[in-house]
Amino acid sequence: MRIRRDKTLLMMTVPSIALLLVFNYAPLFGLATAFQDYDPLIGVWHSQWVGFDQFRQLFHDPQFWDSLKNTIYLSFVQLILFFPIPIVLALLLNTVLSMRVRNFIQSVVYLPHFFSWVLTITIFQQMLGGAGLLNQYLRSHDMSTWDIMTNPHTFALLVTGQAVWKEAGWGIIVFLAALAGINSELYEAAAADGAGRWRRMWHITLPGMRGVIVLMLVLRLGNALSVGFEQFLVQRDAVGHSSADVLDTFSFYYGITTNNYSYGAAAGLFKSVISLLLIWGANKLAHAFGEDGLYRK
Amino acid sequence: MSSQLNRRTFVSAAASVAGAAAMAPLLSACGGGSHQKTGANTKTGLKAALPAYVPSTAVKPDIPSVSGGGNGAATDPAFLRYPTDQVATVSGVPGKGGSYTAVTPLWGTVPPAGNSFYQAMNKALGVDLAVKPADGNNYNTIVPTMTAARRLPDWIQLPAWWNNAFNTGELAGTQLADLTPYLAGDKVKKYPNLAALPTGAWQTCAWGDKIYGIPCVSTNFSLAGAIFYRRDSLEAKGITADQVKSADDMWNLGKELTDAKRGVWAFDDVWTYLSLFWGVPAQWKLVDGKLVHKYELPEFLEAMDWHYRLAKSGFMHPDALAGNNAGQGTRFYSGKVLIAGGGLGAWNLADYQSGTAADKNYRRGSFNVFAADGKSTPSIFLGPSASMISYLNKRLKPAQIEELLSVANYLAAPYGTREYTMVNYGVEGVHYTMNNGVPTATKEGQKFVQATTYPFLASPTSVISNQGADIVTKDYTAWAAANVKYGYKPLFWNVNISMSQSLATAAAAQSVEDTIKDCYHGKKKVSDVQAAISSWKSSGGDRLTRWMTTNVLDKVGTGQ
């Protein structure tokens, strides 16, 4: 009965489901290679099964633990320094009354999202690199230079800064949508009761956004081990592999580039399992706080 | 830009990859489920399979080859003028009308399919050869998808530095055709231009004592690379290359040339090629009859230490320290760096044109090989005689293989012959015109004729030719003649080795290579490299040494 009623809507979801099946679910069969000594020339069916051998090797590999440590640390830094910024930006933008100014600011902060990481890092290199504008200026004025692009100790701050510059504008979209959904009569009533700007934000705006913030937080925690790939790949040589390697680049360098596909798959599978546990835990937490999380209970 | 085919007309990217690859053994990994026999070719088995060598006398060079003495090396001959009286080495049309597909890597713009050059080539070859150049930068990821699906074309180029990525040793005999019955010994004389390719080059095409490949761009003088310098800038300061005879001299030169305030640094990335001046071998060295990996040699750590100190000295361009190698050419042309390592492929007409466009005085030079201590006899290992190797598909019938070998014979015609001109320049009046004795590409030629399309299927031995820039040819040949005597055949020279995946992973030594890179960028100390090496030894390095000793050294010998 409901299927017949929602036939049109269901038809609309078919392409998306097909895409998911082809690009997200079908490749899951490739996870079998994590339990094999996989040889692409003879395929999955004929490759030798080795049980948990790849995982045993992985857990004895100091490079792997370094990559995991980097991933968690970078994820934590980005959660603290990056996650609140789109929310703050959305709140600030919401206070701009002129639609023209608002659209202009929004377009400007959006734009970097469409740049590739290579281009983004090139811009940073040209500005802040050892031979970039800033350091050449300092050199020409007999001042000591700043090692910003190649300092492994401040790399986490650098990549977070780059992520903020590139993605913060894009990240405000969903929060602006949440702000647009708040009933404006609430603000008028609060103003009539004498609530100032901060009071209105604290008691109306933020509670109105809370559901979306929690949802985004849950999704972010689920992706905690996916801090990026190209951004780290491009800057790996600049700061050194022990600072720049995250789980994804580890899989690439120690799995794919050395033809050790099974090893890479094992690292990838480990990451997926941990991510699943994280998103499940975060969702449970959201429900415990009375929020919807990924779905309504 | 001329499109002469020689070892030095690849684009720099390809050349540097090839240059770096020259330092690696010709490895191929077999997966765990493979039934491929691991090991290397045997002396007696290989001797029976190798084609006879009959040098070509079709064209006389302006600057003849110079022998390296007893080391077996000889410089590539050079041409200052393009031969006007072009001789033909193939009578009639080689093909019999068969239809084939071919895939080669291309570091450049892929021309449209079915263009006028391809049509003219098919007419000249007498076959319908559908050439599909693929992006060279992603070639190592494109080929495995074809091999995994068992959908290789009829003819494919598999560069030797990717033997490991392609599992070439495993493909030989399973997906690639055995050419031994057609080429072994005197049988090759049916194809005189293939018979003119050096024996060493054929060795790089052998797997399991059989010939599977056709060597392209072969040479008797292959080096991993060189240390280049801005000759115009240094000579303006009264500095000549022969003043640099040791690592200390190089250090002092770096100090003298660096002026960071003006945005000029002496060095770009030099580790890959300068480290060889410490006597670092390609991969292995025999010490008291025992096989020792280069990581375990004191000269390797000495070189490492010097380069670590260089990274900390302030003589290296910051972008080079940041691993931005893609910008090396620009930095060199603009004079922001004056000394840079690179593959010999960088020293050519295109480089001269780019350099003089940036600075009319531009002139590339290369330091002579020296011993880092300034006292020992300089030496540098020779790279493989061929790194670009094409293969035929096992599916082909014997008659088809013979037809494609006849086509290969046409493509391998020596420099300056009628066939060579067709393969490299196309049809006169359509794709090129003779301009002051130099074949000059027309607009159509620039669009459709790619210097590496057909030569990556088969080509003659390398020559040096930079039509319109004699200074480059003279500089290069003078440098090569002065340095050829320093070349030596490294252990397992031109030997293809098949090994298991786990050993190949140990041979790749990713964690050590990563730490080495961090060290010459100044991020890690030499002690960190030593720690990475000792970890590598216990996790596979020692096993690799034992396997190489038992399966290659004891069975095949040194390959020298």
PDB file of N, CA and C in Angstrom, chain A residues 37-42 46-48 62-63 125-126 129-132 136 139-142 147 149-152 234-242 245 253-254 256-261, chain B residues 29-34 144 147-148 150 164-167 170-171 175 260-263 265 317-319 321-325 501 504-505 508 510-511 514-515 517-518 521 523-524 535:
ATOM      1  N   ASP A  37      46.997 -13.627   0.369  1.00  0.00           N
ATOM      2  CA  ASP A  37      48.228 -13.092  -0.196  1.00  0.00           C
ATOM      3  C   ASP A  37      47.835 -12.808  -1.649  1.00  0.00           C
ATOM      4  N   TYR A  38      47.191 -11.686  -1.854  1.00  0.00           N
ATOM      5  CA  TYR A  38      46.489 -11.417  -3.111  1.00  0.00           C
ATOM      6  C   TYR A  38      47.439 -11.133  -4.275  1.00  0.00           C
ATOM      7  N   ASP A  39      47.171 -11.808  -5.369  1.00  0.00           N
ATOM      8  CA  ASP A  39      47.940 -11.582  -6.597  1.00  0.00           C
ATOM      9  C   ASP A  39      46.947 -11.160  -7.680  1.00  0.00           C
ATOM     10  N   PRO A  40      47.013  -9.903  -8.133  1.00  0.00           N
ATOM     11  CA  PRO A  40      46.019  -9.428  -9.106  1.00  0.00           C
ATOM     12  C   PRO A  40      46.019 -10.213 -10.408  1.00  0.00           C
ATOM     13  N   LEU A  41      47.133 -10.862 -10.719  1.00  0.00           N
ATOM     14  CA  LEU A  41      47.194 -11.593 -11.990  1.00  0.00           C
ATOM     15  C   LEU A  41      46.370 -12.873 -11.972  1.00  0.00           C
ATOM     16  N   ILE A  42      46.204 -13.451 -10.782  1.00  0.00           N
ATOM     17  CA  ILE A  42      45.412 -14.683 -10.752  1.00  0.00           C
ATOM     18  C   ILE A  42      44.056 -14.474 -10.071  1.00  0.00           C
ATOM     19  N   HIS A  46      41.788 -17.372  -6.914  1.00  0.00           N
ATOM     20  CA  HIS A  46      42.931 -18.301  -6.918  1.00  0.00           C
ATOM     21  C   HIS A  46      44.044 -17.876  -5.965  1.00  0.00           C
ATOM     22  N   SER A  47      43.932 -16.669  -5.384  1.00  0.00           N
ATOM     23  CA  SER A  47      44.981 -16.234  -4.465  1.00  0.00           C
ATOM     24  C   SER A  47      44.935 -17.046  -3.170  1.00  0.00           C
ATOM     25  N   GLN A  48      46.106 -17.138  -2.537  1.00  0.00           N
ATOM     26  CA  GLN A  48      46.230 -17.974  -1.347  1.00  0.00           C
ATOM     27  C   GLN A  48      45.604 -17.302  -0.120  1.00  0.00           C
ATOM     28  N   PRO A  62      55.765  -0.714  13.187  1.00  0.00           N
ATOM     29  CA  PRO A  62      55.782   0.600  13.867  1.00  0.00           C
ATOM     30  C   PRO A  62      55.262   1.732  12.983  1.00  0.00           C
ATOM     31  N   GLN A  63      55.428   1.597  11.654  1.00  0.00           N
ATOM     32  CA  GLN A  63      54.927   2.638  10.733  1.00  0.00           C
ATOM     33  C   GLN A  63      53.404   2.754  10.841  1.00  0.00           C
ATOM     34  N   GLN A 125      52.321  27.466  -0.244  1.00  0.00           N
ATOM     35  CA  GLN A 125      53.774  27.384  -0.447  1.00  0.00           C
ATOM     36  C   GLN A 125      54.318  28.711  -0.985  1.00  0.00           C
ATOM     37  N   GLN A 126      53.583  29.272  -1.944  1.00  0.00           N
ATOM     38  CA  GLN A 126      54.012  30.550  -2.530  1.00  0.00           C
ATOM     39  C   GLN A 126      53.997  31.680  -1.503  1.00  0.00           C
ATOM     40  N   GLY A 129      55.927  29.465   2.168  1.00  0.00           N
ATOM     41  CA  GLY A 129      57.035  28.523   1.997  1.00  0.00           C
ATOM     42  C   GLY A 129      58.386  29.167   2.255  1.00  0.00           C
ATOM     43  N   GLY A 130      59.412  28.324   2.320  1.00  0.00           N
ATOM     44  CA  GLY A 130      60.763  28.808   2.591  1.00  0.00           C
ATOM     45  C   GLY A 130      61.230  29.856   1.613  1.00  0.00           C
ATOM     46  N   ALA A 131      60.783  29.732   0.355  1.00  0.00           N
ATOM     47  CA  ALA A 131      61.149  30.724  -0.655  1.00  0.00           C
ATOM     48  C   ALA A 131      59.931  31.555  -1.050  1.00  0.00           C
ATOM     49  N   GLY A 132      58.911  31.532  -0.190  1.00  0.00           N
ATOM     50  CA  GLY A 132      57.669  32.256  -0.481  1.00  0.00           C
ATOM     51  C   GLY A 132      57.768  33.738  -0.173  1.00  0.00           C
ATOM     52  N   GLN A 136      60.821  35.594   1.902  1.00  0.00           N
ATOM     53  CA  GLN A 136      61.716  36.439   1.102  1.00  0.00           C
ATOM     54  C   GLN A 136      61.701  37.880   1.618  1.00  0.00           C
ATOM     55  N   ARG A 139      63.787  37.817   4.758  1.00  0.00           N
ATOM     56  CA  ARG A 139      65.202  37.720   4.388  1.00  0.00           C
ATOM     57  C   ARG A 139      65.740  39.067   3.913  1.00  0.00           C
ATOM     58  N   SER A 140      64.959  39.709   3.041  1.00  0.00           N
ATOM     59  CA  SER A 140      65.441  40.963   2.459  1.00  0.00           C
ATOM     60  C   SER A 140      65.530  42.073   3.510  1.00  0.00           C
ATOM     61  N   HIS A 141      64.858  41.869   4.651  1.00  0.00           N
ATOM     62  CA  HIS A 141      64.957  42.850   5.729  1.00  0.00           C
ATOM     63  C   HIS A 141      65.818  42.325   6.884  1.00  0.00           C
ATOM     64  N   ASP A 142      66.667  41.355   6.557  1.00  0.00           N
ATOM     65  CA  ASP A 142      67.616  40.790   7.535  1.00  0.00           C
ATOM     66  C   ASP A 142      66.949  40.254   8.796  1.00  0.00           C
ATOM     67  N   ASP A 147      59.798  28.935   9.581  1.00  0.00           N
ATOM     68  CA  ASP A 147      59.671  27.619   8.936  1.00  0.00           C
ATOM     69  C   ASP A 147      58.244  27.112   9.154  1.00  0.00           C
ATOM     70  N   MET A 149      56.003  25.806   6.456  1.00  0.00           N
ATOM     71  CA  MET A 149      55.544  24.710   5.576  1.00  0.00           C
ATOM     72  C   MET A 149      56.285  23.398   5.794  1.00  0.00           C
ATOM     73  N   THR A 150      57.442  23.444   6.457  1.00  0.00           N
ATOM     74  CA  THR A 150      58.220  22.208   6.583  1.00  0.00           C
ATOM     75  C   THR A 150      58.503  21.830   8.032  1.00  0.00           C
ATOM     76  N   ASN A 151      57.766  22.442   8.960  1.00  0.00           N
ATOM     77  CA  ASN A 151      58.002  22.141  10.369  1.00  0.00           C
ATOM     78  C   ASN A 151      57.097  20.999  10.829  1.00  0.00           C
ATOM     79  N   PRO A 152      57.668  19.829  11.123  1.00  0.00           N
ATOM     80  CA  PRO A 152      56.821  18.696  11.510  1.00  0.00           C
ATOM     81  C   PRO A 152      56.065  18.936  12.813  1.00  0.00           C
ATOM     82  N   VAL A 234      50.598  15.284  -0.729  1.00  0.00           N
ATOM     83  CA  VAL A 234      51.338  16.379  -1.365  1.00  0.00           C
ATOM     84  C   VAL A 234      52.387  16.960  -0.414  1.00  0.00           C
ATOM     85  N   GLN A 235      52.111  16.933   0.889  1.00  0.00           N
ATOM     86  CA  GLN A 235      53.025  17.588   1.840  1.00  0.00           C
ATOM     87  C   GLN A 235      53.917  16.605   2.584  1.00  0.00           C
ATOM     88  N   ARG A 236      53.824  15.341   2.202  1.00  0.00           N
ATOM     89  CA  ARG A 236      54.577  14.296   2.915  1.00  0.00           C
ATOM     90  C   ARG A 236      56.082  14.544   2.878  1.00  0.00           C
ATOM     91  N   ASP A 237      56.598  14.891   1.712  1.00  0.00           N
ATOM     92  CA  ASP A 237      58.041  15.110   1.590  1.00  0.00           C
ATOM     93  C   ASP A 237      58.498  16.361   2.338  1.00  0.00           C
ATOM     94  N   ALA A 238      57.593  17.302   2.496  1.00  0.00           N
ATOM     95  CA  ALA A 238      57.972  18.572   3.123  1.00  0.00           C
ATOM     96  C   ALA A 238      58.199  18.425   4.622  1.00  0.00           C
ATOM     97  N   VAL A 239      57.389  17.613   5.287  1.00  0.00           N
ATOM     98  CA  VAL A 239      57.507  17.511   6.749  1.00  0.00           C
ATOM     99  C   VAL A 239      58.025  16.155   7.205  1.00  0.00           C
ATOM    100  N   GLY A 240      58.115  15.223   6.277  1.00  0.00           N
ATOM    101  CA  GLY A 240      58.599  13.900   6.640  1.00  0.00           C
ATOM    102  C   GLY A 240      57.454  12.932   6.849  1.00  0.00           C
ATOM    103  N   HIS A 241      57.736  11.668   6.525  1.00  0.00           N
ATOM    104  CA  HIS A 241      56.645  10.687   6.542  1.00  0.00           C
ATOM    105  C   HIS A 241      56.141  10.397   7.948  1.00  0.00           C
ATOM    106  N   SER A 242      57.007  10.523   8.945  1.00  0.00           N
ATOM    107  CA  SER A 242      56.546  10.155  10.288  1.00  0.00           C
ATOM    108  C   SER A 242      55.581  11.189  10.854  1.00  0.00           C
ATOM    109  N   ASP A 245      52.246  10.899   7.588  1.00  0.00           N
ATOM    110  CA  ASP A 245      51.523   9.681   7.216  1.00  0.00           C
ATOM    111  C   ASP A 245      50.293   9.474   8.088  1.00  0.00           C
ATOM    112  N   TYR A 253      51.187   3.955   0.473  1.00  0.00           N
ATOM    113  CA  TYR A 253      52.636   3.765   0.330  1.00  0.00           C
ATOM    114  C   TYR A 253      53.093   2.358   0.691  1.00  0.00           C
ATOM    115  N   TYR A 254      52.495   1.795   1.737  1.00  0.00           N
ATOM    116  CA  TYR A 254      52.977   0.496   2.203  1.00  0.00           C
ATOM    117  C   TYR A 254      52.131  -0.655   1.654  1.00  0.00           C
ATOM    118  N   ILE A 256      49.799  -0.197  -1.721  1.00  0.00           N
ATOM    119  CA  ILE A 256      49.640  -0.114  -3.179  1.00  0.00           C
ATOM    120  C   ILE A 256      50.959   0.086  -3.910  1.00  0.00           C
ATOM    121  N   THR A 257      51.779   1.040  -3.459  1.00  0.00           N
ATOM    122  CA  THR A 257      52.997   1.333  -4.238  1.00  0.00           C
ATOM    123  C   THR A 257      53.999   0.176  -4.198  1.00  0.00           C
ATOM    124  N   THR A 258      53.896  -0.668  -3.179  1.00  0.00           N
ATOM    125  CA  THR A 258      54.808  -1.815  -3.125  1.00  0.00           C
ATOM    126  C   THR A 258      54.110  -3.095  -3.589  1.00  0.00           C
ATOM    127  N   ASN A 259      52.952  -2.927  -4.242  1.00  0.00           N
ATOM    128  CA  ASN A 259      52.186  -4.073  -4.753  1.00  0.00           C
ATOM    129  C   ASN A 259      51.697  -5.012  -3.665  1.00  0.00           C
ATOM    130  N   ASN A 260      51.743  -4.545  -2.430  1.00  0.00           N
ATOM    131  CA  ASN A 260      51.339  -5.380  -1.310  1.00  0.00           C
ATOM    132  C   ASN A 260      49.872  -5.089  -1.005  1.00  0.00           C
ATOM    133  N   TYR A 261      49.014  -5.424  -1.968  1.00  0.00           N
ATOM    134  CA  TYR A 261      47.604  -5.018  -1.903  1.00  0.00           C
ATOM    135  C   TYR A 261      46.906  -5.549  -0.651  1.00  0.00           C
TER     136      TYR A 261
ATOM    137  N   ALA B  29      57.914  -9.008  -9.015  1.00  0.00           N
ATOM    138  CA  ALA B  29      57.406  -9.764  -7.877  1.00  0.00           C
ATOM    139  C   ALA B  29      56.359 -10.759  -8.313  1.00  0.00           C
ATOM    140  N   CYS B  30      56.342 -11.897  -7.654  1.00  0.00           N
ATOM    141  CA  CYS B  30      55.290 -12.874  -7.907  1.00  0.00           C
ATOM    142  C   CYS B  30      54.442 -12.962  -6.655  1.00  0.00           C
ATOM    143  N   GLY B  31      53.145 -12.933  -6.823  1.00  0.00           N
ATOM    144  CA  GLY B  31      52.247 -13.006  -5.676  1.00  0.00           C
ATOM    145  C   GLY B  31      52.280 -14.379  -5.032  1.00  0.00           C
ATOM    146  N   GLY B  32      51.617 -14.458  -3.904  1.00  0.00           N
ATOM    147  CA  GLY B  32      51.642 -15.705  -3.150  1.00  0.00           C
ATOM    148  C   GLY B  32      51.048 -16.876  -3.887  1.00  0.00           C
ATOM    149  N   GLY B  33      50.044 -16.575  -4.733  1.00  0.00           N
ATOM    150  CA  GLY B  33      49.392 -17.676  -5.416  1.00  0.00           C
ATOM    151  C   GLY B  33      50.034 -18.010  -6.734  1.00  0.00           C
ATOM    152  N   SER B  34      51.132 -17.356  -7.039  1.00  0.00           N
ATOM    153  CA  SER B  34      51.741 -17.519  -8.349  1.00  0.00           C
ATOM    154  C   SER B  34      52.487 -18.835  -8.475  1.00  0.00           C
ATOM    155  N   PRO B 144      48.291  -2.633 -14.707  1.00  0.00           N
ATOM    156  CA  PRO B 144      47.801  -3.739 -13.878  1.00  0.00           C
ATOM    157  C   PRO B 144      46.313  -4.050 -14.067  1.00  0.00           C
ATOM    158  N   THR B 147      46.266  -6.275 -17.102  1.00  0.00           N
ATOM    159  CA  THR B 147      46.809  -7.624 -16.884  1.00  0.00           C
ATOM    160  C   THR B 147      45.885  -8.438 -15.989  1.00  0.00           C
ATOM    161  N   ALA B 148      45.283  -7.761 -14.985  1.00  0.00           N
ATOM    162  CA  ALA B 148      44.372  -8.476 -14.091  1.00  0.00           C
ATOM    163  C   ALA B 148      43.164  -8.994 -14.863  1.00  0.00           C
ATOM    164  N   ARG B 150      43.277  -9.735 -17.960  1.00  0.00           N
ATOM    165  CA  ARG B 150      43.841 -10.492 -19.102  1.00  0.00           C
ATOM    166  C   ARG B 150      43.408  -9.870 -20.432  1.00  0.00           C
ATOM    167  N   ASN B 164      58.348  -4.552 -11.291  1.00  0.00           N
ATOM    168  CA  ASN B 164      57.763  -5.003 -10.034  1.00  0.00           C
ATOM    169  C   ASN B 164      56.263  -4.705  -9.993  1.00  0.00           C
ATOM    170  N   ALA B 165      55.901  -3.502 -10.416  1.00  0.00           N
ATOM    171  CA  ALA B 165      54.484  -3.106 -10.395  1.00  0.00           C
ATOM    172  C   ALA B 165      53.660  -3.936 -11.377  1.00  0.00           C
ATOM    173  N   PHE B 166      54.287  -4.290 -12.498  1.00  0.00           N
ATOM    174  CA  PHE B 166      53.544  -5.033 -13.527  1.00  0.00           C
ATOM    175  C   PHE B 166      53.654  -6.550 -13.368  1.00  0.00           C
ATOM    176  N   ASN B 167      54.542  -6.991 -12.467  1.00  0.00           N
ATOM    177  CA  ASN B 167      54.808  -8.427 -12.358  1.00  0.00           C
ATOM    178  C   ASN B 167      55.235  -9.006 -13.700  1.00  0.00           C
ATOM    179  N   GLU B 170      56.106 -12.604 -14.077  1.00  0.00           N
ATOM    180  CA  GLU B 170      54.979 -13.533 -14.037  1.00  0.00           C
ATOM    181  C   GLU B 170      54.172 -13.486 -15.338  1.00  0.00           C
ATOM    182  N   LEU B 171      54.138 -12.302 -15.946  1.00  0.00           N
ATOM    183  CA  LEU B 171      53.408 -12.159 -17.217  1.00  0.00           C
ATOM    184  C   LEU B 171      54.121 -12.902 -18.337  1.00  0.00           C
ATOM    185  N   GLN B 175      51.069 -14.250 -20.219  1.00  0.00           N
ATOM    186  CA  GLN B 175      50.334 -13.305 -21.066  1.00  0.00           C
ATOM    187  C   GLN B 175      51.203 -12.692 -22.160  1.00  0.00           C
ATOM    188  N   ALA B 260      71.002  33.729  -0.446  1.00  0.00           N
ATOM    189  CA  ALA B 260      69.575  33.576  -0.135  1.00  0.00           C
ATOM    190  C   ALA B 260      68.830  34.900  -0.167  1.00  0.00           C
ATOM    191  N   LYS B 261      69.509  35.954   0.217  1.00  0.00           N
ATOM    192  CA  LYS B 261      68.868  37.265   0.248  1.00  0.00           C
ATOM    193  C   LYS B 261      68.397  37.671  -1.150  1.00  0.00           C
ATOM    194  N   ARG B 262      69.188  37.266  -2.142  1.00  0.00           N
ATOM    195  CA  ARG B 262      68.814  37.544  -3.534  1.00  0.00           C
ATOM    196  C   ARG B 262      67.920  36.441  -4.115  1.00  0.00           C
ATOM    197  N   GLY B 263      67.623  35.445  -3.294  1.00  0.00           N
ATOM    198  CA  GLY B 263      66.770  34.349  -3.756  1.00  0.00           C
ATOM    199  C   GLY B 263      67.517  33.343  -4.610  1.00  0.00           C
ATOM    200  N   TRP B 265      70.036  29.982  -4.430  1.00  0.00           N
ATOM    201  CA  TRP B 265      70.647  28.919  -3.631  1.00  0.00           C
ATOM    202  C   TRP B 265      71.494  28.048  -4.554  1.00  0.00           C
ATOM    203  N   HIS B 317      67.886  25.072  -1.890  1.00  0.00           N
ATOM    204  CA  HIS B 317      66.668  25.854  -2.090  1.00  0.00           C
ATOM    205  C   HIS B 317      65.556  25.324  -1.170  1.00  0.00           C
ATOM    206  N   PRO B 318      64.845  26.185  -0.458  1.00  0.00           N
ATOM    207  CA  PRO B 318      63.799  25.717   0.467  1.00  0.00           C
ATOM    208  C   PRO B 318      62.750  24.833  -0.195  1.00  0.00           C
ATOM    209  N   ASP B 319      62.404  25.121  -1.441  1.00  0.00           N
ATOM    210  CA  ASP B 319      61.393  24.291  -2.104  1.00  0.00           C
ATOM    211  C   ASP B 319      61.924  22.889  -2.390  1.00  0.00           C
ATOM    212  N   LEU B 321      63.996  21.392  -0.381  1.00  0.00           N
ATOM    213  CA  LEU B 321      63.908  20.767   0.944  1.00  0.00           C
ATOM    214  C   LEU B 321      62.472  20.378   1.276  1.00  0.00           C
ATOM    215  N   ALA B 322      61.529  21.062   0.644  1.00  0.00           N
ATOM    216  CA  ALA B 322      60.110  20.734   0.862  1.00  0.00           C
ATOM    217  C   ALA B 322      59.657  19.631  -0.084  1.00  0.00           C
ATOM    218  N   GLY B 323      60.590  19.085  -0.841  1.00  0.00           N
ATOM    219  CA  GLY B 323      60.264  17.959  -1.726  1.00  0.00           C
ATOM    220  C   GLY B 323      59.510  18.354  -2.975  1.00  0.00           C
ATOM    221  N   ASN B 324      59.531  19.633  -3.305  1.00  0.00           N
ATOM    222  CA  ASN B 324      58.843  20.083  -4.513  1.00  0.00           C
ATOM    223  C   ASN B 324      59.750  19.897  -5.725  1.00  0.00           C
ATOM    224  N   ASN B 325      59.849  18.653  -6.187  1.00  0.00           N
ATOM    225  CA  ASN B 325      60.753  18.363  -7.307  1.00  0.00           C
ATOM    226  C   ASN B 325      60.186  18.786  -8.649  1.00  0.00           C
ATOM    227  N   GLN B 501      56.367 -11.944  -3.545  1.00  0.00           N
ATOM    228  CA  GLN B 501      55.851 -10.628  -3.176  1.00  0.00           C
ATOM    229  C   GLN B 501      56.480 -10.119  -1.886  1.00  0.00           C
ATOM    230  N   ALA B 504      59.903  -8.926  -2.580  1.00  0.00           N
ATOM    231  CA  ALA B 504      59.866  -7.685  -3.365  1.00  0.00           C
ATOM    232  C   ALA B 504      59.517  -6.506  -2.469  1.00  0.00           C
ATOM    233  N   THR B 505      58.642  -6.748  -1.494  1.00  0.00           N
ATOM    234  CA  THR B 505      58.300  -5.697  -0.538  1.00  0.00           C
ATOM    235  C   THR B 505      59.528  -5.324   0.289  1.00  0.00           C
ATOM    236  N   ALA B 508      61.810  -3.291  -1.838  1.00  0.00           N
ATOM    237  CA  ALA B 508      61.344  -1.906  -2.007  1.00  0.00           C
ATOM    238  C   ALA B 508      61.716  -1.062  -0.789  1.00  0.00           C
ATOM    239  N   GLN B 510      60.310   0.399   1.696  1.00  0.00           N
ATOM    240  CA  GLN B 510      59.612   1.689   1.715  1.00  0.00           C
ATOM    241  C   GLN B 510      59.946   2.520   2.952  1.00  0.00           C
ATOM    242  N   SER B 511      59.991   1.857   4.117  1.00  0.00           N
ATOM    243  CA  SER B 511      60.214   2.632   5.346  1.00  0.00           C
ATOM    244  C   SER B 511      61.630   3.208   5.383  1.00  0.00           C
ATOM    245  N   ASP B 514      61.751   6.091   2.832  1.00  0.00           N
ATOM    246  CA  ASP B 514      61.069   7.263   3.402  1.00  0.00           C
ATOM    247  C   ASP B 514      61.988   7.999   4.371  1.00  0.00           C
ATOM    248  N   THR B 515      62.685   7.228   5.208  1.00  0.00           N
ATOM    249  CA  THR B 515      63.561   7.850   6.213  1.00  0.00           C
ATOM    250  C   THR B 515      64.769   8.495   5.551  1.00  0.00           C
ATOM    251  N   LYS B 517      64.792   9.835   2.594  1.00  0.00           N
ATOM    252  CA  LYS B 517      64.296  11.096   2.030  1.00  0.00           C
ATOM    253  C   LYS B 517      64.169  12.163   3.116  1.00  0.00           C
ATOM    254  N   ASP B 518      63.640  11.769   4.264  1.00  0.00           N
ATOM    255  CA  ASP B 518      63.515  12.718   5.380  1.00  0.00           C
ATOM    256  C   ASP B 518      64.885  13.206   5.830  1.00  0.00           C
ATOM    257  N   HIS B 521      66.378  15.695   3.459  1.00  0.00           N
ATOM    258  CA  HIS B 521      65.604  16.938   3.562  1.00  0.00           C
ATOM    259  C   HIS B 521      65.845  17.612   4.916  1.00  0.00           C
ATOM    260  N   LYS B 523      65.105  16.419   7.922  1.00  0.00           N
ATOM    261  CA  LYS B 523      64.063  16.176   8.928  1.00  0.00           C
ATOM    262  C   LYS B 523      64.438  15.052   9.897  1.00  0.00           C
ATOM    263  N   LYS B 524      65.285  14.138   9.449  1.00  0.00           N
ATOM    264  CA  LYS B 524      65.696  13.004  10.284  1.00  0.00           C
ATOM    265  C   LYS B 524      67.213  12.932  10.278  1.00  0.00           C
ATOM    266  N   SER B 535      65.811  -2.054  11.510  1.00  0.00           N
ATOM    267  CA  SER B 535      64.442  -2.582  11.572  1.00  0.00           C
ATOM    268  C   SER B 535      64.102  -3.324  10.275  1.00  0.00           C
TER     269      SER B 535
END
